[in-house]
PDB file of C-alpha atoms and ligand atoms in Angstrom:
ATOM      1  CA  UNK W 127       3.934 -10.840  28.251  1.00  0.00           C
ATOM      2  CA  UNK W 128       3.235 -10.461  32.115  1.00  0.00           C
ATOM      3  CA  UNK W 129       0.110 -12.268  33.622  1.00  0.00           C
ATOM      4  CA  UNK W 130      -1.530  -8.990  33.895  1.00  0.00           C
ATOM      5  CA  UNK W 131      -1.402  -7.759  30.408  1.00  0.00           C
ATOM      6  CA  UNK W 132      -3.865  -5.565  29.617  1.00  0.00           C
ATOM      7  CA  UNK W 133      -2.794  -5.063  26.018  1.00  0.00           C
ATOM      8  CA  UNK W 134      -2.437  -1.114  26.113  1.00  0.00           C
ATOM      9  CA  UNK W 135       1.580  -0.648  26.071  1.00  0.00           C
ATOM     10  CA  UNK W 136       0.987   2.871  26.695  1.00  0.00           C
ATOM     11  CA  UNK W 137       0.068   2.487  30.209  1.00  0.00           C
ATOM     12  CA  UNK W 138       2.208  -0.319  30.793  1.00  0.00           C
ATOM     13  CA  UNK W 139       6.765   0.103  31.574  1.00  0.00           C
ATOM     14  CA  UNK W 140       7.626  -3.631  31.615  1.00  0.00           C
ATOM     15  CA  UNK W 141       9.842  -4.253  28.344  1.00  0.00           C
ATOM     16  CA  UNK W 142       8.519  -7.739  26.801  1.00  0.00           C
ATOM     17  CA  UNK W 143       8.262  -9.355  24.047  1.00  0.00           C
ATOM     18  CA  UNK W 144       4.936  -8.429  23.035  1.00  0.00           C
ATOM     19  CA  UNK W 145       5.741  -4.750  23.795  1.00  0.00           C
ATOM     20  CA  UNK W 146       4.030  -2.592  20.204  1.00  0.00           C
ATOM     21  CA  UNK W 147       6.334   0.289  20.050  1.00  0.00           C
ATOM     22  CA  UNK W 148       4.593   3.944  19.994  1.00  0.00           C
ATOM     23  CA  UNK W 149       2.733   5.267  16.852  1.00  0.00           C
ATOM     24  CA  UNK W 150       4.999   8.148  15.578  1.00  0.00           C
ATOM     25  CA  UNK W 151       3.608  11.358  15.406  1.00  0.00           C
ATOM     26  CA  UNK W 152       3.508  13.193  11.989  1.00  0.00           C
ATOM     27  CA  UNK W 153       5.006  16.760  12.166  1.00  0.00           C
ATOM     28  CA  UNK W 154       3.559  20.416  12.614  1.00  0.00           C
ATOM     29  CA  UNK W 155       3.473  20.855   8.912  1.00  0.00           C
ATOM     30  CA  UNK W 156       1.104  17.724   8.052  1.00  0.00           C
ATOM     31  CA  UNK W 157      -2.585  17.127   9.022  1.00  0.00           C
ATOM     32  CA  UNK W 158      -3.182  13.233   7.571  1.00  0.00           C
ATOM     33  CA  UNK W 159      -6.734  12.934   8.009  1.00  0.00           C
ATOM     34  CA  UNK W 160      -6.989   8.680   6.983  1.00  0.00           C
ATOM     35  CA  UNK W 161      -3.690   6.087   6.239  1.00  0.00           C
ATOM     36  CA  UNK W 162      -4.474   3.206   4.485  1.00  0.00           C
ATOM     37  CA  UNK W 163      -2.194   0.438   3.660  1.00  0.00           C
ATOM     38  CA  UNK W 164      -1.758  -1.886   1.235  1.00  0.00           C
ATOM     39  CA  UNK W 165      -0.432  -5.095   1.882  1.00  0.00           C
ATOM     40  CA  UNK W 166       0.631  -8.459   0.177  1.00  0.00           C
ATOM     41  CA  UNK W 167       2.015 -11.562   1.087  1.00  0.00           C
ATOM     42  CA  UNK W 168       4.726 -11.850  -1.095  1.00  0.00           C
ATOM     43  CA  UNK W 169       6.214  -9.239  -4.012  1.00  0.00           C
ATOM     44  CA  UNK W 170       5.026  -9.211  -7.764  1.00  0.00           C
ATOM     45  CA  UNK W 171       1.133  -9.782  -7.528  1.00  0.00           C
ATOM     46  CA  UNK W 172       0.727  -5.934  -7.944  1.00  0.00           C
ATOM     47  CA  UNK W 173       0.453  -4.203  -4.991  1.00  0.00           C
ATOM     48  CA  UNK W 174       2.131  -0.986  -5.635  1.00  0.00           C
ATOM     49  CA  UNK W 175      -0.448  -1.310  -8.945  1.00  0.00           C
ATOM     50  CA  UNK W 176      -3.284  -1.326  -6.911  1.00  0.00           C
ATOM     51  CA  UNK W 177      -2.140   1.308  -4.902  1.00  0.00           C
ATOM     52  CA  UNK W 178      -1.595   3.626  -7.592  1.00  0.00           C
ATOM     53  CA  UNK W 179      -5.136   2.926  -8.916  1.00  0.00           C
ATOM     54  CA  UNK W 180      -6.624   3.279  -5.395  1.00  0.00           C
ATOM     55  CA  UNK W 181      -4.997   6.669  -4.953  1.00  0.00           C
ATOM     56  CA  UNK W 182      -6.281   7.458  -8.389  1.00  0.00           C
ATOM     57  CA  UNK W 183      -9.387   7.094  -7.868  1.00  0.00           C
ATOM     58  CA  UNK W 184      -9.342   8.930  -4.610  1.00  0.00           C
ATOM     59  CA  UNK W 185      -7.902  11.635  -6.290  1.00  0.00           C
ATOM     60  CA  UNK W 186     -10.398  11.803  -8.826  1.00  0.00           C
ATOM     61  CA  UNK W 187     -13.647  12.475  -6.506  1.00  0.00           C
ATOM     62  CA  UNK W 188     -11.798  15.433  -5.537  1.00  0.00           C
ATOM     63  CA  UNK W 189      -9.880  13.827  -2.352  1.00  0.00           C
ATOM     64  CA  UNK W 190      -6.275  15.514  -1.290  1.00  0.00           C
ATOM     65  CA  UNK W 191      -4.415  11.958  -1.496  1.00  0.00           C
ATOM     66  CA  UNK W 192      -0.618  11.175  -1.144  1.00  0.00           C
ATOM     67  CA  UNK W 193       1.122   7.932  -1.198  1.00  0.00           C
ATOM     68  CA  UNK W 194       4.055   6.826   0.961  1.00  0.00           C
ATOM     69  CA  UNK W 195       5.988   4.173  -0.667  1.00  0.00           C
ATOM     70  CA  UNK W 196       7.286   1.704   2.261  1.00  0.00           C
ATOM     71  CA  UNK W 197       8.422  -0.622  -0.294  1.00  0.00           C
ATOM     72  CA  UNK W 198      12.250   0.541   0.275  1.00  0.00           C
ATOM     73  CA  UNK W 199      14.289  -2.276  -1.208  1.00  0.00           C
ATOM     74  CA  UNK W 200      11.270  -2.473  -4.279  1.00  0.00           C
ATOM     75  CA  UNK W 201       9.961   0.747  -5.008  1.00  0.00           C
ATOM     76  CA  UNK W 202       7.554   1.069  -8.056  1.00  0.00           C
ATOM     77  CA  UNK W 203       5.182   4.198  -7.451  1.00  0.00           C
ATOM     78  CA  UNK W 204       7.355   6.695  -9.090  1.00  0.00           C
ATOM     79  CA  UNK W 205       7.243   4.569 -12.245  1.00  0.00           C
ATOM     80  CA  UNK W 206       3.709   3.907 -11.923  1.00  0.00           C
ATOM     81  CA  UNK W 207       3.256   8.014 -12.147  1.00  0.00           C
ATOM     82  CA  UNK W 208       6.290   9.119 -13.748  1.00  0.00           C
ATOM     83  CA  UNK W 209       8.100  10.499 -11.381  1.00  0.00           C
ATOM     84  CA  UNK W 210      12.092  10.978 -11.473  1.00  0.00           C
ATOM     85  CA  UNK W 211      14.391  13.219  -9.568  1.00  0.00           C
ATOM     86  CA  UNK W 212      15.295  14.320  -6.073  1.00  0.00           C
ATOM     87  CA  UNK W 213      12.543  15.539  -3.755  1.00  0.00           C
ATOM     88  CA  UNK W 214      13.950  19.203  -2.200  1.00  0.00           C
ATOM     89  CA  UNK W 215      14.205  19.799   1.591  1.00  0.00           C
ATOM     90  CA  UNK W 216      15.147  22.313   3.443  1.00  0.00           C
ATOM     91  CA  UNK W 217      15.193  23.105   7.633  1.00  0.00           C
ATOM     92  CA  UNK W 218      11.877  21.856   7.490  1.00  0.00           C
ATOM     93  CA  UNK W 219      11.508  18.782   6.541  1.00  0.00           C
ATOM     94  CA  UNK W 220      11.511  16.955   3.199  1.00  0.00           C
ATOM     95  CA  UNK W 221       9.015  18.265   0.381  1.00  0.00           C
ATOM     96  CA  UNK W 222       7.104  15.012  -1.702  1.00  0.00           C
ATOM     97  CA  UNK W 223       6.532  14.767  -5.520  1.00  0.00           C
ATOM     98  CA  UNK W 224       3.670  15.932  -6.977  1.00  0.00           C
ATOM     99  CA  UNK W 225       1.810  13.971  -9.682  1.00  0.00           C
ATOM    100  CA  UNK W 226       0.067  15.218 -12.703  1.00  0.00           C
ATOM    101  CA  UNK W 227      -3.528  14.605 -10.800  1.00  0.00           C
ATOM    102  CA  UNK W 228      -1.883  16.310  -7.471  1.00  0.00           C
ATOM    103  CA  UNK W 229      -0.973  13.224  -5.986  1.00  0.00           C
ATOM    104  CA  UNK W 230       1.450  13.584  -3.294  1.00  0.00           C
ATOM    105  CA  UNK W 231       4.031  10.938  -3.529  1.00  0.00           C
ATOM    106  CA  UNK W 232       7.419   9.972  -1.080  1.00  0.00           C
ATOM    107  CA  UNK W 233       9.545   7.115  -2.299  1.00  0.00           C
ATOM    108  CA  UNK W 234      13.070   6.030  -1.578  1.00  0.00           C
ATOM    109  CA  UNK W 235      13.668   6.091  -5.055  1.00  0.00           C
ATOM    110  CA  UNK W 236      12.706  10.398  -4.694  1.00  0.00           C
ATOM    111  CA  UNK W 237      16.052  10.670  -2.509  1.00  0.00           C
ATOM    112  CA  UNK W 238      18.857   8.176  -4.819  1.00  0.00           C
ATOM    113  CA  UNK W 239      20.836  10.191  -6.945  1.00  0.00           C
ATOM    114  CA  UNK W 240      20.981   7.080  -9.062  1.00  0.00           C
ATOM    115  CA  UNK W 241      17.106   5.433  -9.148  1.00  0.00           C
ATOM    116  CA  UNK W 242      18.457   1.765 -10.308  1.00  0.00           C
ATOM    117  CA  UNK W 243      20.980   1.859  -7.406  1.00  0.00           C
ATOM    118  CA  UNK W 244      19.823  -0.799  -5.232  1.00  0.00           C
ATOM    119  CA  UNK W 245      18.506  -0.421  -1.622  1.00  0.00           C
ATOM    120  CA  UNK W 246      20.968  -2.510   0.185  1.00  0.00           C
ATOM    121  CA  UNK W 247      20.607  -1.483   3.753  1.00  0.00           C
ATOM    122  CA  UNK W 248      19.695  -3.827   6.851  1.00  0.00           C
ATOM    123  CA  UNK W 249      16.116  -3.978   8.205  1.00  0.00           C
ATOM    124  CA  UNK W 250      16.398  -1.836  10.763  1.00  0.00           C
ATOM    125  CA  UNK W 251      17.965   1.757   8.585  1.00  0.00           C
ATOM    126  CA  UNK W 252      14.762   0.502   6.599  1.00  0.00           C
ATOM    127  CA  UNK W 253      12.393   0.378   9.254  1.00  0.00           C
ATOM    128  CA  UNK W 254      13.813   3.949  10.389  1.00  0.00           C
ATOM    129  CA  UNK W 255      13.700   5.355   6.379  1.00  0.00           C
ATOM    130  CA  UNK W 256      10.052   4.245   6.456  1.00  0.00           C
ATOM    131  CA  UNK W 257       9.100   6.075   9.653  1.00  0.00           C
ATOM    132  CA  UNK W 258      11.171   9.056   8.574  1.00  0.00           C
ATOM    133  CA  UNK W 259       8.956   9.546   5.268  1.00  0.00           C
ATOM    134  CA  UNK W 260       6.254   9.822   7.887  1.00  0.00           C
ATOM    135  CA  UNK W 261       7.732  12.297  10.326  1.00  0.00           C
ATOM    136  CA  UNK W 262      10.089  14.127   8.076  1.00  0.00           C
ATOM    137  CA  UNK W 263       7.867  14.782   5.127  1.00  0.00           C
ATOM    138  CA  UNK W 264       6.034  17.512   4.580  1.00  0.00           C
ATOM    139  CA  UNK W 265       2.802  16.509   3.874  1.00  0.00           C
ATOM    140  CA  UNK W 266       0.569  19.312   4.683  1.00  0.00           C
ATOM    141  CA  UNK W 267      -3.219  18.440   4.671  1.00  0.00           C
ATOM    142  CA  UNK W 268      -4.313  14.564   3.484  1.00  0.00           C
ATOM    143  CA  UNK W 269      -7.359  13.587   3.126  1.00  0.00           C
ATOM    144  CA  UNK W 270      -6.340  10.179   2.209  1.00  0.00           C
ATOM    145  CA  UNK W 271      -2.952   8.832   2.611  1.00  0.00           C
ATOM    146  CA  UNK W 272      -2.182   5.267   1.257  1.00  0.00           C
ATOM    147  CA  UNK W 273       1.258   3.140   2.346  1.00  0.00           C
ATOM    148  CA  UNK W 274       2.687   0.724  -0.267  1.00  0.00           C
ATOM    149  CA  UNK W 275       3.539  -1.698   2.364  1.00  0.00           C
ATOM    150  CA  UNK W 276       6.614  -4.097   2.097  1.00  0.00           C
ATOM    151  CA  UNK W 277       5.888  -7.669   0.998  1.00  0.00           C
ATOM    152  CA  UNK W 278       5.450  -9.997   3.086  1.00  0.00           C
ATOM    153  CA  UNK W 279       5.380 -10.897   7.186  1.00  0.00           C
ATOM    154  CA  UNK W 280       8.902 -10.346   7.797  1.00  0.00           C
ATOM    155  CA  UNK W 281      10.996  -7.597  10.158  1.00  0.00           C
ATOM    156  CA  UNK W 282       9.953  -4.809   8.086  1.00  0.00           C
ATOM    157  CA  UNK W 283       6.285  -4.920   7.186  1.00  0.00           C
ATOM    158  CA  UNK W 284       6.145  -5.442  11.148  1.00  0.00           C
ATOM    159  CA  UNK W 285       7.655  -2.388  11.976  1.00  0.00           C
ATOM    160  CA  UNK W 286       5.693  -0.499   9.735  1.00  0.00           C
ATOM    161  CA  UNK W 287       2.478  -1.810  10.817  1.00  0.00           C
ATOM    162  CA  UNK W 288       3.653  -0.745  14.381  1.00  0.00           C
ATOM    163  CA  UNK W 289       5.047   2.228  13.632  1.00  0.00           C
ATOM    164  CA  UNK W 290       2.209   4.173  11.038  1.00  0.00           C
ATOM    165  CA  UNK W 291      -1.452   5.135  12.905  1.00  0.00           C
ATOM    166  CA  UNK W 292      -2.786   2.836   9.906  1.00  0.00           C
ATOM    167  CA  UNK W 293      -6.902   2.957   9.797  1.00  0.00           C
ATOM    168  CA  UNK W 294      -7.550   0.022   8.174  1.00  0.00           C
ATOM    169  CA  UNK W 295      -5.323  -1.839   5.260  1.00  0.00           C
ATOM    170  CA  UNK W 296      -6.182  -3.979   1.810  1.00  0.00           C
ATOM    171  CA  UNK W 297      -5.265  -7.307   1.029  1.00  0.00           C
ATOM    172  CA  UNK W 298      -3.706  -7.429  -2.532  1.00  0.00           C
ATOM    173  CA  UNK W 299      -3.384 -11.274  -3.676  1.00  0.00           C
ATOM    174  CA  UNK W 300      -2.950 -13.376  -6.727  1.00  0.00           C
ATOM    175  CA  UNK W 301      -5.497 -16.301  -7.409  1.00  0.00           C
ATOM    176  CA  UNK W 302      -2.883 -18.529  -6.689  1.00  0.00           C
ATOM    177  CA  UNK W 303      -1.674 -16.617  -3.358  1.00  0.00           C
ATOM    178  CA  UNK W 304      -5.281 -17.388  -2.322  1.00  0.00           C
ATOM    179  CA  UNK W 305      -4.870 -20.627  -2.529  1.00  0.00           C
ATOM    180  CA  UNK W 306      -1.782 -21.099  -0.529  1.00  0.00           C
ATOM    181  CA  UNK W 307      -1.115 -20.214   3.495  1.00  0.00           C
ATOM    182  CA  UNK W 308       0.413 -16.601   2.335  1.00  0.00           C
ATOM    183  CA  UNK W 309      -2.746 -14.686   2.625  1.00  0.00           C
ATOM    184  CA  UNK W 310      -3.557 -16.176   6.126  1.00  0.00           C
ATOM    185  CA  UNK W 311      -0.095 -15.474   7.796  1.00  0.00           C
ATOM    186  CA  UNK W 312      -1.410 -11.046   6.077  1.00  0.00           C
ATOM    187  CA  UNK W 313      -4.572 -11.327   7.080  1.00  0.00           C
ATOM    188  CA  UNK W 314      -3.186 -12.838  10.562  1.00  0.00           C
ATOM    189  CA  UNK W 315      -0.679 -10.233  10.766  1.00  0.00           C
ATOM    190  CA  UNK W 316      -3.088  -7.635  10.185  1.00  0.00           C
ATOM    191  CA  UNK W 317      -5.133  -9.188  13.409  1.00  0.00           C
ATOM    192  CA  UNK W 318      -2.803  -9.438  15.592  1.00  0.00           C
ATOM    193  CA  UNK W 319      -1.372  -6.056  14.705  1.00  0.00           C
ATOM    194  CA  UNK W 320      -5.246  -4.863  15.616  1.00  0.00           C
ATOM    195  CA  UNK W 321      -5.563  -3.146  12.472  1.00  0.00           C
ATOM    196  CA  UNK W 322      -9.035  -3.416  10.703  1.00  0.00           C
ATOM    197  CA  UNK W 323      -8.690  -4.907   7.399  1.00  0.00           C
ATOM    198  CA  UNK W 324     -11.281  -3.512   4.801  1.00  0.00           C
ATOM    199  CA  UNK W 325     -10.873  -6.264   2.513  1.00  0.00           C
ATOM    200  CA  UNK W 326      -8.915  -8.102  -0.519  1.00  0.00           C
ATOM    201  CA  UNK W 327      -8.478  -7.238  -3.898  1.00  0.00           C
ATOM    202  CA  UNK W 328      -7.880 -10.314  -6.544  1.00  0.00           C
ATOM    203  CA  UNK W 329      -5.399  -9.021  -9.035  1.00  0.00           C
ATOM    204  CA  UNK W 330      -4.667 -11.049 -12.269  1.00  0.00           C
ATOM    205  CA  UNK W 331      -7.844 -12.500 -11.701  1.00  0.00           C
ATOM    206  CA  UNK W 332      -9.080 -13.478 -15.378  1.00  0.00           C
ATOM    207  CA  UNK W 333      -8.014 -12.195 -18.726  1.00  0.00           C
ATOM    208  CA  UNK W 334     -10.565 -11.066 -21.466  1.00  0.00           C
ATOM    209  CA  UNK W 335     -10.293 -12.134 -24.795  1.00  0.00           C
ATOM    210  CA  UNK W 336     -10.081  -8.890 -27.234  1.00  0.00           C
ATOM    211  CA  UNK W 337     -11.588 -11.123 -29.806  1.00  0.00           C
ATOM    212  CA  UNK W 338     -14.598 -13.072 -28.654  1.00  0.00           C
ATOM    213  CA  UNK W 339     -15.238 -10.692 -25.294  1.00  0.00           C
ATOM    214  CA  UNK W 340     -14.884 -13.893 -23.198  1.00  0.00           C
ATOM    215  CA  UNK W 341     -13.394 -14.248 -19.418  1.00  0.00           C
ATOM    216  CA  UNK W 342     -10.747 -16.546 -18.933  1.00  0.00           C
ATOM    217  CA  UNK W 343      -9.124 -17.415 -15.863  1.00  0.00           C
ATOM    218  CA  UNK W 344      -6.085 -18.167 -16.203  1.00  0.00           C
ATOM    219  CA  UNK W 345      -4.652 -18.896 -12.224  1.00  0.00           C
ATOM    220  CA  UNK W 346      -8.423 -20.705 -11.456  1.00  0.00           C
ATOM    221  CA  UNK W 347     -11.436 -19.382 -10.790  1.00  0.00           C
ATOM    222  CA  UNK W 348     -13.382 -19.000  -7.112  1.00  0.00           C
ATOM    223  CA  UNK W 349     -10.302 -19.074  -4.512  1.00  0.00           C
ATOM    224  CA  UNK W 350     -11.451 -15.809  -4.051  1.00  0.00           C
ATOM    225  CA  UNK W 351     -14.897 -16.577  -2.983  1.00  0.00           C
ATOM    226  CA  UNK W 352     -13.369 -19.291  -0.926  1.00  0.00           C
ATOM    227  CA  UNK W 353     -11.079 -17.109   0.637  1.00  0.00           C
ATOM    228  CA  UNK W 354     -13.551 -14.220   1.211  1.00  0.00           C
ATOM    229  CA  UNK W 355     -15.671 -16.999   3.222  1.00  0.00           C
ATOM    230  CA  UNK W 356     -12.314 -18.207   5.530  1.00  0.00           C
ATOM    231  CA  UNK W 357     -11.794 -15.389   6.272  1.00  0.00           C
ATOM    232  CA  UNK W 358     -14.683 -13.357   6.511  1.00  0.00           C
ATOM    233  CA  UNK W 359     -13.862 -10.337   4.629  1.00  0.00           C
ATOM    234  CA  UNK W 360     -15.805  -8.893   1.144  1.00  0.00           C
ATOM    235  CA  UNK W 361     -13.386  -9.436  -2.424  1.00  0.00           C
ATOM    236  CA  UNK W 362     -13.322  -5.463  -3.321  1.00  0.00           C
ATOM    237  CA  UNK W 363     -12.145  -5.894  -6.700  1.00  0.00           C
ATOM    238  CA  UNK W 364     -11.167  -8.311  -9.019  1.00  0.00           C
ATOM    239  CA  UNK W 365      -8.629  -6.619 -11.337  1.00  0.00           C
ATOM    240  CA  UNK W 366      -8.249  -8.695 -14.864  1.00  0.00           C
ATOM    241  CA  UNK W 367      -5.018  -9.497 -16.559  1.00  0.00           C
ATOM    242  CA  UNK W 368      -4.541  -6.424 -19.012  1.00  0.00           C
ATOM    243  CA  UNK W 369      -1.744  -5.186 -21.175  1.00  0.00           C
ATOM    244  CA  UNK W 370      -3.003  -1.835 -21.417  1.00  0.00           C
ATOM    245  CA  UNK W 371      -2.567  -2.081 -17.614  1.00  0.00           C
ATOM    246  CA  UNK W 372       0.597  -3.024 -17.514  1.00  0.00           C
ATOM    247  CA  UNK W 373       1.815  -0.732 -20.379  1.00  0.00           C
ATOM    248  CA  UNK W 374       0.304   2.593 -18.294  1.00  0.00           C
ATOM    249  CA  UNK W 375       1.985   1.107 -15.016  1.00  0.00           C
ATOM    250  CA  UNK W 376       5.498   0.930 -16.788  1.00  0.00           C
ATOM    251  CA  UNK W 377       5.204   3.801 -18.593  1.00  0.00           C
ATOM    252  CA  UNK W 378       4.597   6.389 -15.763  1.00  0.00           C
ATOM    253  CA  UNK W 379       0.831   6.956 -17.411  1.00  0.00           C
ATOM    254  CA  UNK W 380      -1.203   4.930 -14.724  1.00  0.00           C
ATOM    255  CA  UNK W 381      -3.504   7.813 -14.086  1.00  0.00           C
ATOM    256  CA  UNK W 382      -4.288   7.633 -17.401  1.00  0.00           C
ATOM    257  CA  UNK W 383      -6.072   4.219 -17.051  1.00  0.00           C
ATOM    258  CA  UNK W 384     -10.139   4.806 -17.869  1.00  0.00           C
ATOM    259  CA  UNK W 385     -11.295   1.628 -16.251  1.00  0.00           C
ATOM    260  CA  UNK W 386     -10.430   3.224 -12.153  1.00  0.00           C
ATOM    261  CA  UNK W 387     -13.743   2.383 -11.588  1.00  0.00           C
ATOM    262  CA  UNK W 388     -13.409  -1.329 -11.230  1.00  0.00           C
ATOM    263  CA  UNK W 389     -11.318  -0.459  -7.660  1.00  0.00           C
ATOM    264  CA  UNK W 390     -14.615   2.053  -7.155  1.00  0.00           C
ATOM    265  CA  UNK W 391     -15.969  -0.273  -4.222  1.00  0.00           C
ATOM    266  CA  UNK W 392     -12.938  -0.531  -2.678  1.00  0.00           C
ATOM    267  CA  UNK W 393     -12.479   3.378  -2.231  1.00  0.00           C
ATOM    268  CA  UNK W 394     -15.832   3.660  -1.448  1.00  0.00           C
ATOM    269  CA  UNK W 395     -15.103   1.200   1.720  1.00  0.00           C
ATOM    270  CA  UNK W 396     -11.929   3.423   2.258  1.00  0.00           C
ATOM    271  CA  UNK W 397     -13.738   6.362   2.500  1.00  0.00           C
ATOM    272  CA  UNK W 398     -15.670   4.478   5.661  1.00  0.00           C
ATOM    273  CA  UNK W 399     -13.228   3.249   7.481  1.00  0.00           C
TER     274      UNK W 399
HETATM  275  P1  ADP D 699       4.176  -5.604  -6.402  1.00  0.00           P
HETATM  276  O1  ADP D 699       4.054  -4.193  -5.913  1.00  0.00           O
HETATM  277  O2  ADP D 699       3.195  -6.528  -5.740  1.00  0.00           O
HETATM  278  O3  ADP D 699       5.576  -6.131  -6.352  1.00  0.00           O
HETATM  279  P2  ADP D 699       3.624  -4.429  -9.003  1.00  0.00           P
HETATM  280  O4  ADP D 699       2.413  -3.634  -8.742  1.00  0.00           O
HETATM  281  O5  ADP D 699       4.932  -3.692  -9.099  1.00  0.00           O
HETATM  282  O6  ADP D 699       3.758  -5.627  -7.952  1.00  0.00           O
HETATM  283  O7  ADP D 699       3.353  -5.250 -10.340  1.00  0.00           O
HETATM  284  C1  ADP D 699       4.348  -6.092 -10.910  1.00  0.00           C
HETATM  285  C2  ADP D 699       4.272  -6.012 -12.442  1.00  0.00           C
HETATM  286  O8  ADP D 699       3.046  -6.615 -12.879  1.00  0.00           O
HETATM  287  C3  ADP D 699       4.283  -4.586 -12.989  1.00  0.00           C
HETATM  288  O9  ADP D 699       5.070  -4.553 -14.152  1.00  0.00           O
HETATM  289  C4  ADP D 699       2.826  -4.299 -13.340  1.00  0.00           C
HETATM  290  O10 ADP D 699       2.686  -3.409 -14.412  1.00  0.00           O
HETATM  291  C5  ADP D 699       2.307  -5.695 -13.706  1.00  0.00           C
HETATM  292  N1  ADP D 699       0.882  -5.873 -13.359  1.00  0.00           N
HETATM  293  C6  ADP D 699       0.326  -5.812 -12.134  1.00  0.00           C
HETATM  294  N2  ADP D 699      -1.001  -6.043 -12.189  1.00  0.00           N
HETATM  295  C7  ADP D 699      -1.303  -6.238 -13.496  1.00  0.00           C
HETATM  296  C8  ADP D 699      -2.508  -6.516 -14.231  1.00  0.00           C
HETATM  297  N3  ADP D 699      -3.681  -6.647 -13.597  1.00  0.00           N
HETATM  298  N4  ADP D 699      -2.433  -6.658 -15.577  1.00  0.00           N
HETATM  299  C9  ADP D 699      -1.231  -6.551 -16.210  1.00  0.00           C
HETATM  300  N5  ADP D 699      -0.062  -6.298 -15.589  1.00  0.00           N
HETATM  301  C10 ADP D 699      -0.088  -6.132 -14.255  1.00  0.00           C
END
């Protein structure tokens, strides 16, 4: 980075280290009004869950919403709504799934012939794929888009923090993520990257007993409350352990879940950012 950095690459023609590479532009055909992304430090504490529900619930106050899955080598929004096949294209660009609740949805999983192939590509063709579902797609106009992020700090979940105009992203974490440096090294990420974060949802957070009604929390109780302190940002939701959950996630029936409102906070944040 040169003495004189002023932090705005756009103005700036020296190639260093610290250089962010140019937002892409979407196409003529899309008009994405918000992006939102959702992030995690590591795979499996639910993040492509959360962003189903968040999209949801968007889409149920009467928002257009579409999700881009940037989870290439783990995609799990299709499942989450159902959705099998191969997207159609033409001259124009790529055309995106539609859910049952008019959820627009791109996913690598939309363009395999075969959807249990594995994604075994380097970072880079990723990186490119995930900037492609932005440019080439035709999303037409978005009120809300949200970006199932890659896991994690790495090569890729850079790129695509550098590459999408994101507005603002949300923390997903596990009680026991909270408790360890991988939340820090996203929510650092997220600063350094200059992208506003709008806060972190606890998933698996407690587990309620069908029998006596009572909360138990299974991973510990109040990292959450610690973390929101550290690091200054508000706990949007606290999503329990729930089989019913899980069941509608893997059974392409998540828009079917009648307890959206518990990630009713969060969107309402969303819808200020
Ligand atoms: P990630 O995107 O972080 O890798 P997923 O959202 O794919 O994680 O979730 C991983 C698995 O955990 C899925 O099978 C999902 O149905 C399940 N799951 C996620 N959150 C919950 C929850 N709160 N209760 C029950 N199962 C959950």
């Amino acid at each position: 980075m040169s003495e004189n950095c002023t932090h705005d690459c756009s103005t700036c023609s020296e190639n260093c280290s610290s250089r962010v590479p140019k937002k892409e532009p979407c196409n003529q055909y899309s008009n994405v009004k918000k992006v939102i992304g959702v992030v995690s430090g590591k795979g499996g504490v639910g993040k492509s869950l959360v962003t189903s529900l968040l999209a949801a619930e968007s889409a149920r106050r009467g928002n257009k919403t579409a999700i881009l899955d940037a989870d290439i080598t783990g995609p799990s929004i299709p499942k989450a709504f159902g959705l099998h096949g191969l997207c159609d294209g033409d001259d124009l660009g790529i055309i995106p799934f539609t859910t049952k609740t008019g959820i627009e949805v791109i996913s690598v999983n939309l363009l395999l012939e075969n959807e249990k192939s594995p994604v075994v590509w380097r970072g880079p063709i990723i990186s490119g794929t995930v900037k492609q579902f932005w440019t080439d797609v035709i999303w037409g106009n978005v009120d809300y888009m949200y970006v199932d992020m890659p896991p994690g700090t790495g090569d890729v979940p850079l790129t695509v923090f550098q590459s999408l105009p994101l507005d603002g992203i949300i923390i997903v974490t596990s009680p026991q993520e909270l408790v360890s440096l991988i939340v820090s090294k996203a929510v650092n990420m997220a600063k350094m990257m200059n992208v506003p974060i709008i806060g972190i949802i606890e998933n698996f957070s407690y587990f309620r007993c069908p029998d006596c009604g009572k909360d138990h929390y299974i991973f510990g109780k109040g990292s959450a409350d610690a973390a929101a302190v550290e690091f200054g940002l508000p706990i949007l939701a606290r999503i329990p352990i729930d089989p019913a959950l899980a069941t509608l996630c893997d059974t392409g029936r998540i828009e079917d879940y009648d307890g959206a409102e518990i990630v009713k906070a969060a969107v309402d944040l969303i819808e200020q950012a």
